[in-house]
XYZ file of C-alpha atoms in Angstrom:
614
model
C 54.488 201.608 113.822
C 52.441 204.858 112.908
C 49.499 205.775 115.136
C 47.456 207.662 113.172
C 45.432 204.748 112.098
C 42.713 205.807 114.157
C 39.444 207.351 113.392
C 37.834 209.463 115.492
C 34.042 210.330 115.098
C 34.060 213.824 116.008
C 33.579 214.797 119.119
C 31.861 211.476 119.731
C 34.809 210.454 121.284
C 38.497 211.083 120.308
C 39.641 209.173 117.579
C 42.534 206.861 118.521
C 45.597 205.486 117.145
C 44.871 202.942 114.538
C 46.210 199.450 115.511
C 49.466 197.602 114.489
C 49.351 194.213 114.360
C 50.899 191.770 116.748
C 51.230 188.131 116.302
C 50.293 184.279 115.818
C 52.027 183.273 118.826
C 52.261 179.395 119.894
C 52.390 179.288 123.840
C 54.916 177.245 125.148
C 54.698 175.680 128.525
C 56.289 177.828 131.404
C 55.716 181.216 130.006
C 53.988 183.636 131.321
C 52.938 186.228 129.583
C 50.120 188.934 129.657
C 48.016 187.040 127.102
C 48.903 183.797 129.095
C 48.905 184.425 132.650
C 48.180 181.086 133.497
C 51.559 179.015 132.159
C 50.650 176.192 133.016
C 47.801 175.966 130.594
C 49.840 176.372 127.752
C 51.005 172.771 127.401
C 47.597 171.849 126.865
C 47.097 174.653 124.009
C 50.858 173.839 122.637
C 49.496 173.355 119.452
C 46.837 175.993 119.128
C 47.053 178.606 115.944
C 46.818 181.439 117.682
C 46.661 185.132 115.511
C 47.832 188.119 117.816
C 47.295 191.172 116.020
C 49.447 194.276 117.769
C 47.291 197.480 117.995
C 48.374 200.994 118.466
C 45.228 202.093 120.081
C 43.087 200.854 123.250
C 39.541 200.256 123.049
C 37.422 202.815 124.080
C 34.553 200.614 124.284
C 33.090 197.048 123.464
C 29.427 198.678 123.191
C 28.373 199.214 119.311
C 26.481 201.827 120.152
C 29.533 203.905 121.960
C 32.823 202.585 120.479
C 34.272 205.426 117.936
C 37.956 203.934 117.209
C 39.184 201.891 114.623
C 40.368 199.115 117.212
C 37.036 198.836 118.851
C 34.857 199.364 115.789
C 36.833 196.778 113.518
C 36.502 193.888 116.607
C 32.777 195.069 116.311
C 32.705 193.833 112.490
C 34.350 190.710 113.754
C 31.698 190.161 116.662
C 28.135 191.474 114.842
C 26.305 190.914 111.459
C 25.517 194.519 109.703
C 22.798 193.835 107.160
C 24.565 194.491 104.235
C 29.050 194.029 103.955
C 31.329 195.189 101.246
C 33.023 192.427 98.463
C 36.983 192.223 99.342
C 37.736 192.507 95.374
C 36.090 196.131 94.727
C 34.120 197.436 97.563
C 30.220 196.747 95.898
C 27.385 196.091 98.492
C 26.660 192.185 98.936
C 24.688 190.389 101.212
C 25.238 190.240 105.261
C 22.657 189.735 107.856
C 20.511 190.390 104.421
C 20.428 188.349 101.738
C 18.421 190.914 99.519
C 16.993 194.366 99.995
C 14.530 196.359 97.652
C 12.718 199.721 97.549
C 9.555 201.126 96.880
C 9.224 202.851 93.942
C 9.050 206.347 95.525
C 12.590 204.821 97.074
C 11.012 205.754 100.699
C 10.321 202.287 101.912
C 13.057 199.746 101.606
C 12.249 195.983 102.574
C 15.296 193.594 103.423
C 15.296 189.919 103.625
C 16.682 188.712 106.782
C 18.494 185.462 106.382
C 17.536 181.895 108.072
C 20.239 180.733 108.557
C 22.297 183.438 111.232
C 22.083 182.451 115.297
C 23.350 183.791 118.113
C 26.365 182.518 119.775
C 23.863 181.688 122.483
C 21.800 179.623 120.082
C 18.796 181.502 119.679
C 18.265 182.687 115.820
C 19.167 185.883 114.560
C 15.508 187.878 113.117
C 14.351 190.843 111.497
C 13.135 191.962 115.426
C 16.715 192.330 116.520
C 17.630 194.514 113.620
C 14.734 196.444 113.940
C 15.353 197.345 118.290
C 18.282 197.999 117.049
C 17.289 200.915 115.193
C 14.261 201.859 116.773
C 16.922 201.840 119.964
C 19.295 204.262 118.014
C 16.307 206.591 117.261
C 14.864 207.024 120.628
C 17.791 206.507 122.929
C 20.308 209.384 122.841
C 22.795 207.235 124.578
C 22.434 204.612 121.747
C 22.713 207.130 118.856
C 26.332 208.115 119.907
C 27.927 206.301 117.366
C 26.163 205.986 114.597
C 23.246 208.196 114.719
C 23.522 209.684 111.216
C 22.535 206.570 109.702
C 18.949 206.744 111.149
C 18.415 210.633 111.383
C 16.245 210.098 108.082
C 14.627 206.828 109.813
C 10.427 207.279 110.000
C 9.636 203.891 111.230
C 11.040 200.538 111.001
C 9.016 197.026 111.232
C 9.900 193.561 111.627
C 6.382 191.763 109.991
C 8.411 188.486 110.441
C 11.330 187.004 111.757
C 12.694 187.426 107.944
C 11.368 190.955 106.980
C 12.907 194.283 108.278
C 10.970 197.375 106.845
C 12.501 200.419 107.042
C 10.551 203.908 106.250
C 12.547 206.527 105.503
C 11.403 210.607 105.493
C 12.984 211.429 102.316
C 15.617 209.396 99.929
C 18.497 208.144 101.343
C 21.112 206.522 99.401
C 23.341 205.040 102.340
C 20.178 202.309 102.465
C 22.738 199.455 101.166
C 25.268 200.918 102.985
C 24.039 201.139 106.945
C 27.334 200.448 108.960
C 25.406 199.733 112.013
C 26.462 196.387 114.159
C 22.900 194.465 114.782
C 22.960 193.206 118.241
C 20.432 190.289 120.087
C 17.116 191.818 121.345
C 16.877 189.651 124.048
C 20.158 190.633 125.754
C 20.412 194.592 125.480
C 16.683 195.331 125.926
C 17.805 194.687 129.797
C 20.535 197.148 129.457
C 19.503 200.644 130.966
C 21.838 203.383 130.775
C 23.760 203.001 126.903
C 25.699 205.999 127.519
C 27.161 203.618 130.938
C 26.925 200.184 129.254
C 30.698 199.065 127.770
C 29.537 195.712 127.627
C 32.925 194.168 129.024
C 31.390 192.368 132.381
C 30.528 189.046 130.900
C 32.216 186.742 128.437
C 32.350 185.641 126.286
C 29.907 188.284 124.574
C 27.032 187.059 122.668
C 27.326 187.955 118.713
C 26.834 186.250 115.548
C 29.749 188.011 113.830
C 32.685 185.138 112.392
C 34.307 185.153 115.657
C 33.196 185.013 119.688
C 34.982 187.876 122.064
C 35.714 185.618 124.918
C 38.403 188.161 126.913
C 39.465 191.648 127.292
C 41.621 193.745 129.811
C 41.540 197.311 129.100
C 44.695 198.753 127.853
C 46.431 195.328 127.341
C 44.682 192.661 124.728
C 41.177 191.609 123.645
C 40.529 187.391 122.764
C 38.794 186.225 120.394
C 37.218 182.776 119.140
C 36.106 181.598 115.958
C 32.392 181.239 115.575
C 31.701 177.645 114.218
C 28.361 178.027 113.476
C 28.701 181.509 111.110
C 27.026 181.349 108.156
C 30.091 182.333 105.771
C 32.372 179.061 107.553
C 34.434 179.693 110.404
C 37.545 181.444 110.777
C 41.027 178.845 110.189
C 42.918 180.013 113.307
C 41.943 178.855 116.748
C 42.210 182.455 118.585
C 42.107 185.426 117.434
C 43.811 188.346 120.107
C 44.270 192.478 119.694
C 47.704 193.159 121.633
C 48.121 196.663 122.643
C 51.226 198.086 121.910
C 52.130 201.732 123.295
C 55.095 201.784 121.591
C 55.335 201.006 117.978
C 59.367 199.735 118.107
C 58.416 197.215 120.750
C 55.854 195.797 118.465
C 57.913 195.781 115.549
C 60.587 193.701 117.674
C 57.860 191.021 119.190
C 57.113 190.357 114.834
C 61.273 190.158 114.478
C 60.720 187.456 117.223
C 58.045 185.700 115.949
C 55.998 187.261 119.450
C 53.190 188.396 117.198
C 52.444 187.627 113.370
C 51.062 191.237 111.858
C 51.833 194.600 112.443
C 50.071 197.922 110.820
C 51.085 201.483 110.393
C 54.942 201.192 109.605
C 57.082 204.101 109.777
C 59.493 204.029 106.826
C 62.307 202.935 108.541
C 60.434 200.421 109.684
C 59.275 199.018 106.328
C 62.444 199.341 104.664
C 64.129 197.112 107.761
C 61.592 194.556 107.844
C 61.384 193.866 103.799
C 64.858 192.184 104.271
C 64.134 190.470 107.231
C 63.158 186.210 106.544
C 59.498 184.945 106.918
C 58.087 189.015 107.118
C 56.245 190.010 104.309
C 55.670 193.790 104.020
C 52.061 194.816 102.122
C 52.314 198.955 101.440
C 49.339 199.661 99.276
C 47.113 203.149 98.718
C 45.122 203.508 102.104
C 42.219 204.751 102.710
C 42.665 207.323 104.952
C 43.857 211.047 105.174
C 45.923 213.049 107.235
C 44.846 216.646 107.982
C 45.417 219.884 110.204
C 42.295 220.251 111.233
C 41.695 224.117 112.675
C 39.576 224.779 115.686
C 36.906 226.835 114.590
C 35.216 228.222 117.533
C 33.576 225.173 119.770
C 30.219 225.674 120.151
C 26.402 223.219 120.935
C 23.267 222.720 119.037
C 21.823 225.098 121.619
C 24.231 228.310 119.794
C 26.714 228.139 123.484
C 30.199 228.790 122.704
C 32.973 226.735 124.827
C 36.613 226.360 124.672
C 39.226 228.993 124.105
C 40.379 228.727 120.254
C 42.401 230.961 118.911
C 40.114 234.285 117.844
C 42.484 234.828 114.782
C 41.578 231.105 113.473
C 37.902 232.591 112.662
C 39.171 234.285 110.034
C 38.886 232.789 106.587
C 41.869 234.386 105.713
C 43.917 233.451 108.296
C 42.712 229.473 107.538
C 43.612 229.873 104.138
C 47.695 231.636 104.979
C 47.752 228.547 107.219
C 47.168 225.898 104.279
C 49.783 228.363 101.558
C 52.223 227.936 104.235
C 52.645 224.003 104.197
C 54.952 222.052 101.603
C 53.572 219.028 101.134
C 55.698 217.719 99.213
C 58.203 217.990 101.823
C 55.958 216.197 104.161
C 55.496 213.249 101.365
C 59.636 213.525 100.642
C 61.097 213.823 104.117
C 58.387 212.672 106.251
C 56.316 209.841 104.687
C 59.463 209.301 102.658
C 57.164 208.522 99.645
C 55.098 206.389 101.130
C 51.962 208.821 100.609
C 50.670 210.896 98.197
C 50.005 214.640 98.703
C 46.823 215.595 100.146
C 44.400 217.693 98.307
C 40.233 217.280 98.529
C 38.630 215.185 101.459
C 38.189 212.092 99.896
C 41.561 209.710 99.055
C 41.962 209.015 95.503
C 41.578 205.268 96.517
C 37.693 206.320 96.005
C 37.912 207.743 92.504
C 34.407 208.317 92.188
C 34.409 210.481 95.269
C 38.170 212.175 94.811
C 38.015 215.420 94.339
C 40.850 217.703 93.481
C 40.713 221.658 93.634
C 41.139 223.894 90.212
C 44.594 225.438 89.636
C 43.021 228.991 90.072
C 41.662 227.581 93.890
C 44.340 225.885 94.894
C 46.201 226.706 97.885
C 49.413 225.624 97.080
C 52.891 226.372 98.949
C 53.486 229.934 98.925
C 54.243 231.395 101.839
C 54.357 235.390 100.547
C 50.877 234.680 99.476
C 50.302 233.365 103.270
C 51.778 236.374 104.185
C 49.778 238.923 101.772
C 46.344 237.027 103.118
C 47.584 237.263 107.253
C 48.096 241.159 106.310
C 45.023 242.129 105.028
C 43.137 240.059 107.338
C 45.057 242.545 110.159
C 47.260 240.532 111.845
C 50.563 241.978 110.229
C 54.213 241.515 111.948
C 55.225 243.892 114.401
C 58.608 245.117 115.256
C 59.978 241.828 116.416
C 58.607 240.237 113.703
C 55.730 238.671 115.155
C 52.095 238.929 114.850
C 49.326 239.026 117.448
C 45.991 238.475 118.427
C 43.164 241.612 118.517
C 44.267 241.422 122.033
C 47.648 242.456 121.725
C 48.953 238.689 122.391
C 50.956 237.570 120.565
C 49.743 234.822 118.073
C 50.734 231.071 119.204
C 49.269 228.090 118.202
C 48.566 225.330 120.304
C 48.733 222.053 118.127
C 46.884 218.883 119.490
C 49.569 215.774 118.476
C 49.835 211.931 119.709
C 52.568 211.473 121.506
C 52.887 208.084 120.127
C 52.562 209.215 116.458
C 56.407 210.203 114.843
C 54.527 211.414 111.776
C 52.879 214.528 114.229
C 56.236 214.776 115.850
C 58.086 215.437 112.375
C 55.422 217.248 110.658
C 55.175 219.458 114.189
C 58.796 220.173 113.790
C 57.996 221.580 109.982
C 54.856 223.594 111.090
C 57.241 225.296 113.645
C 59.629 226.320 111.053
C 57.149 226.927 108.106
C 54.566 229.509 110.721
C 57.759 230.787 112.239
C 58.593 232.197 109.451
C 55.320 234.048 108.864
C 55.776 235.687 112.727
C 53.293 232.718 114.031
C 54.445 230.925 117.009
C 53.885 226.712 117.719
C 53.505 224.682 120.663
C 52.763 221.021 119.974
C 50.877 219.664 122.593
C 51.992 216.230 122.210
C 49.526 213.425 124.359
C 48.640 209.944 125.286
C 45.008 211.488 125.370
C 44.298 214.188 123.551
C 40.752 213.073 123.565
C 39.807 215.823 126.532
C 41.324 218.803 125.461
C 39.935 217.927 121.748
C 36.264 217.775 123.210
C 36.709 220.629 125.762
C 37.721 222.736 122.436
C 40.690 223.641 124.167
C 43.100 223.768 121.143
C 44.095 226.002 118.209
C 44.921 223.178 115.819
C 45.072 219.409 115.641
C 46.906 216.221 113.777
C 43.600 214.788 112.561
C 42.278 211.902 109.744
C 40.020 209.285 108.994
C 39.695 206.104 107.235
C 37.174 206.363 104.643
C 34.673 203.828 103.700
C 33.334 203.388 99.886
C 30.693 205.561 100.307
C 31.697 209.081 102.104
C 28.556 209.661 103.713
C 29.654 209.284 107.573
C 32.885 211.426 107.163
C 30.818 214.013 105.588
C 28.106 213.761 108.228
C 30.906 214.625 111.059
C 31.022 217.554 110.156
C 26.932 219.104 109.391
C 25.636 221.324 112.590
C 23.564 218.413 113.239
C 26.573 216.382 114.762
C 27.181 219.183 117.040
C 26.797 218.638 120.754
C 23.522 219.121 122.129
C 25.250 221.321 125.208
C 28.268 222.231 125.907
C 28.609 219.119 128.473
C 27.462 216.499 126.306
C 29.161 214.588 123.463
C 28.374 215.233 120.053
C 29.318 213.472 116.525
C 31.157 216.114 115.393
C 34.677 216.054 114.176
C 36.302 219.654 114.810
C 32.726 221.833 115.257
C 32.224 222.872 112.023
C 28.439 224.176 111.344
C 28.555 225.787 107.871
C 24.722 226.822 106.317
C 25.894 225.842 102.631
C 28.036 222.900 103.416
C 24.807 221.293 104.961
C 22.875 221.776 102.359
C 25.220 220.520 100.291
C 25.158 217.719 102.248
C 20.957 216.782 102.495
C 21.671 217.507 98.442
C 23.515 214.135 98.159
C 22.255 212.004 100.686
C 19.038 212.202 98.979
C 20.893 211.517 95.750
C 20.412 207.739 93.775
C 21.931 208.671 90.787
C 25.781 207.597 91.783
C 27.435 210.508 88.994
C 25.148 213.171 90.322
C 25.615 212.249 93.995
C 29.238 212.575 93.254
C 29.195 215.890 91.553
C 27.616 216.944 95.242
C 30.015 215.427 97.132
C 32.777 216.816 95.487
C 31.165 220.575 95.544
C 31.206 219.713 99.612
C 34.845 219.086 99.069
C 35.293 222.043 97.370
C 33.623 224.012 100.296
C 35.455 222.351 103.189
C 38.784 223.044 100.956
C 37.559 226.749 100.273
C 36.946 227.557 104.124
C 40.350 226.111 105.450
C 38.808 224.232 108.407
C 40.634 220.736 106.895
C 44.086 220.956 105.404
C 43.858 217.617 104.049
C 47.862 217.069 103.891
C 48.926 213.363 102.580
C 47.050 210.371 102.273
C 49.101 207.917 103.354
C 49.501 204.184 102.395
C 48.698 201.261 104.660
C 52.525 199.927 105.566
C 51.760 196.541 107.276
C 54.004 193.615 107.646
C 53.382 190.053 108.731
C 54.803 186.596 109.011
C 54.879 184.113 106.458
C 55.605 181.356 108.470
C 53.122 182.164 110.724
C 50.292 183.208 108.050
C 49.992 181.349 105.011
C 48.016 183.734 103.129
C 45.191 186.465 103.855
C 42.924 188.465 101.977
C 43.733 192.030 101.148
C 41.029 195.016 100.488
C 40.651 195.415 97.524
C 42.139 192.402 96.111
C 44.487 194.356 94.211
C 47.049 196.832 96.005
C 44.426 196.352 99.357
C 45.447 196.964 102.740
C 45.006 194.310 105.461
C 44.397 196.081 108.874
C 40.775 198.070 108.846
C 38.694 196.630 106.143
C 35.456 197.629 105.475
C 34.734 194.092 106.778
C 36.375 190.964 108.277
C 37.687 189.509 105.517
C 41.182 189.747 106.620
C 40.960 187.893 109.853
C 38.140 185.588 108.468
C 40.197 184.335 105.405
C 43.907 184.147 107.118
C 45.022 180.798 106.835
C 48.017 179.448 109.428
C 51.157 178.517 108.019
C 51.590 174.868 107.413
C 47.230 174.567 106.669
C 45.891 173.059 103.890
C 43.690 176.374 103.224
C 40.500 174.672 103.359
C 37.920 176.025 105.785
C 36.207 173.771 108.770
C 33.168 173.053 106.190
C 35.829 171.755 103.197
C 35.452 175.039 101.371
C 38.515 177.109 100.211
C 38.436 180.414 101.751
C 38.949 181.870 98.067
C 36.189 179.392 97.084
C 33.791 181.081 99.622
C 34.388 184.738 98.559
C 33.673 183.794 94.714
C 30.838 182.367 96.217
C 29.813 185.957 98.045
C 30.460 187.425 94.781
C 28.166 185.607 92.637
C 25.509 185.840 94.973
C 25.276 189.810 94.844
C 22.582 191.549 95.150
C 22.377 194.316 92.477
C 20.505 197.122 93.098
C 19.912 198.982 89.765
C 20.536 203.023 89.498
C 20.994 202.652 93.356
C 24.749 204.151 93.778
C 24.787 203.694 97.309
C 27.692 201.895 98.935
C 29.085 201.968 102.908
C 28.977 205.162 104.967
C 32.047 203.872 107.087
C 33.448 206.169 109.854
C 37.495 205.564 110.711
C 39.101 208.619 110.939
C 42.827 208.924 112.885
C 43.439 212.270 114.359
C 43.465 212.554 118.193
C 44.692 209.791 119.609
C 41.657 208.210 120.848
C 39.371 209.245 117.777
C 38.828 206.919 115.408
């Protein structure tokens, strides 16, 4: 089970391991187990359909406004309405907490229609005022903008006029307005919390959410429960529980699906795949993902307020230098030996799963493998071999980089072992710093280079935002948005460029010139983009909805249709209001909203580098 699921938000918080799945597990009378420490309430529960899905990563926190990994923000799409969701067959905005959303004609005022019929799991109804202190929360509070503060940095006011009209003013365009991935939580709850940078929301339970499922239980570092809403609008979810096992190690959860312990798992090594696709009742899904995997190089940590912190290598500010470090990888090695095909090589930002956004460099700017180029560009940037063969820093030391790497991750283990022999030769030494945490050290700046990805959404605006001056850290002690403390002049006005954008080809053609830049500077050496290997059991799961329909992965939608549709073994399919599951989504599908020449989509944020980053 591969780790590097994660996504990390920057320097929000370390992106973790993205999760694994674990299983629907029937509790037997007698056992004890973590997720049943009380045995002798599993007789009564003996024939509960229960779905255990085994996770690489821990949550870092059940709080919207602070939880940066995939793990925590996927259970958040499970627990909260966003106002607008994604369609499982090909990614297009349709209706959430909003039925329908319009603009003005200057495109600064955009007016959504809340819907009716959405109420708390406490019983109170859903409104336009909760979405609105949620926003106006995000864009006075700090603490609250953590997370997603990019998607209201544009925000001039928002209204509620009535319990079914949210009006948002923006300060300029902004075509992420169908595309706000922003949890909306109940007013009347978290106006009483105080400090949101404190608040992980994991006292009480079961939490109060209108999402398709209830969050009921959760021990840190070990499993998070979940219940099936029964009064959510879209029908309620088939299986009776719903739990996130963490698993450390991803050969243990591998073993508990052999068993029947848990009923999906995610991020399959190769060996992995290939053992499971002969095993009975497992069915393996391996389909394009939607994520990358990257070197990402420290480029000199620094705050908002122009103070420099950490201790990256001087040598890595050179462009040249960047650049020798990007000739110098094979990666079609990586995809041969490592991924062992299951990946394609990495080129722009974006994963050609998003053709609109993909982006691949010109042959005369490409920075293919060629390491006497590498060593031409490390040369005339001054840092040429000396007698032993090695190179060094202005300061006489010699050159040795420090590699951030999860130690639960083979992939950075493998392609560590490469990078050794690949920089070796070039006189460049290696020292993977291989960790259960690496989120410290990655927001301390206290690295050289490090394993890093995300998991794109259909529309690219939040991994772009990570990494504009703006997400920097305020000071050097606080925590920023930032992925790996880039600030780049042209890159951000690149960016302003295309988030202003409506017209979907010419917001692309921006985009892809910010690709172009990011590529061009060497700060991301976008690698592979691997596929999402995931396995689960058929006699367990009867069928579930993959994303997109076609060649889809399972594990970290861009919604919750995978949980919400899954269907236990021996069911009849239909869901607890009659309906088909696959009658319900045809349903969401016919009742899109269409936004004409509005090309905006979801600015989703999962990212997998440092272990606790999303």
């Amino acid at each position: 089970m591969n780790t590097q699921d994660q996504h990390h938000r920057g320097l929000l918080r370390p992106r973790l391991v993205a999760a694994a799945g674990a299983a629907a597990l029937t509790l037997t009378a007698g056992l004890a187990t973590p997720l049943n420490p009380a045995p002798h309430q599993a007789q009564a529960k003996e024939n509960k359909k229960v779905l255990t899905v085994a996770v690489a990563q821990s949550v870092d926190s059940l709080s919207p406004f602070l939880a940066s990994r995939l793990v925590s923000t996927s259970i958040h799409r499970l627990m909260y309405e966003y106002l607008t969701n994604y369609d499982p067959a090909d990614n297009h905005a349709i209706p959430g907490l909003a039925t329908k959303w319009e603009p003005s004609a200057d495109k600064l005022t955009w007016t959504y229609t809340i819907r009716s019929n959405s109420k708390w799991s406490d019983g109170q109804q859903a409104t336009a005022e909760d979405a609105a202190w949620t926003f106006n929360k995000m864009m006075t509070d700090e603490g609250a903008a953590t997370a997603n503060g990019s998607f209201v940095g544009n925000f001039k006011k928002v209204t509620a006029p009535s319990a079914t009209k949210l009006v948002i003013e923006l300060k300029k365009p902004q075509a992420t307005m169908a595309a706000l991935d922003v949890p909306i939580v109940p007013k009347h709850l978290w106006e009483k919390v105080g400090d949101f940078t404190k608040f992980n929301n994991d006292k009480q339970f079961p939490i109060v959410g209108n999402g398709p499922f209830i969050l009921t239980d959760y021990k840190p570092d070990s499993y998070v429960r979940l219940k099936p809403n029964k009064s959510f609008w879209r029908g309620a979810p088939k299986f009776d529980e719903l739990v996130f096992k963490y698993y450390k190690d991803g050969d243990a959860a591998v073993a508990a699906l052999q068993k029947g312990e848990v009923s999906f798992v995610s991020g399959l090594t190769p060996a992995q795949s290939t053992a499971l696709k002969s095993q009975q009742n497992i069915k393996v899904n391996d389909a394009p993902g939607r994520r990358f995997y990257a070197l990402a190089t420290n480029p000199g940590a620094q705050a908002k307020n122009g103070k420099k912190f950490g201790d990256g290598a001087e040598s890595l500010l050179d462009q040249k230098v960047r650049q020798a470090l990007f000739l110098a990888i094979d990666r079609k090695t990586l995809i041969d030996k490592v991924f062992q095909g299951h990946a394609v090589e990495g080129e722009g930002y974006i994963p050609p799963r998003f053709s609109t956004y993909f982006w691949k460099p010109e042959a005369s700017q490409q920075l293919a493998y060629d390491p006497a180029r590498a060593a031409k560009l490390l040369d005339e940037a001054g840092y040429k071999k000396n007698g032993d063969g090695k190179r060094a820093e202005k300061n006489g030391k010699p050159i040795n980089y420090r590699v951030l790497c999860h130690a639960t991750d083979p992939n950075d283990k493998a392609v560590g072992q490469y990078l050794k022999e690949w920089y070796g030769k070039l006189g460049i030494g290696v020292t993977l710093n291989c960790l259960d945490n690496v989120t410290d050290p990655w927001l301390a700046g206290t690295y050289d280079l490090a394993f890093d990805g995300w998991s794109v959404n259909p529309d690219p605006d939040f991994v772009l935002s990570i990494h504009t001056c703006g997400a920097l850290p305020a000071t050097p002690k606080d925590t920023g948005a930032t992925d790996n403390f880039i600030c780049d002049k042209k890159y951000d006005e690149l960016y302003d460029q295309q988030l202003a954008e409506y017209d979907t080809a010419k917001r692309a053609d921006i985009v892809k010139q910010m690709e172009s830049r990011l590529y061009d500077t060497g700060y991301m050496n976008v690698m592979a983009y691997p596929n999402a290997v995931e396995a689960y059991r058929t006699d367990q799961i009867k069928s579930i909805e993959t994303m997109p329909k076609a060649a889809g992965n399972i594990y970290g939608q861009d919604g919750y249709w995978s949980w919400w549709s899954a269907v236990p073994a021996g069911s009849s399919g239909e869901s607890s209001d009659g309906s088909s599951s696959t009658g319900v989504i045809i349903g969401i599908v016919a009742g899109v909203v269409v936004l004409a020449g509005i090309g905006a989509f979801f600015a989703m944020r999962r990212r997998t580098t440092a272990e606790d980053r999303e």
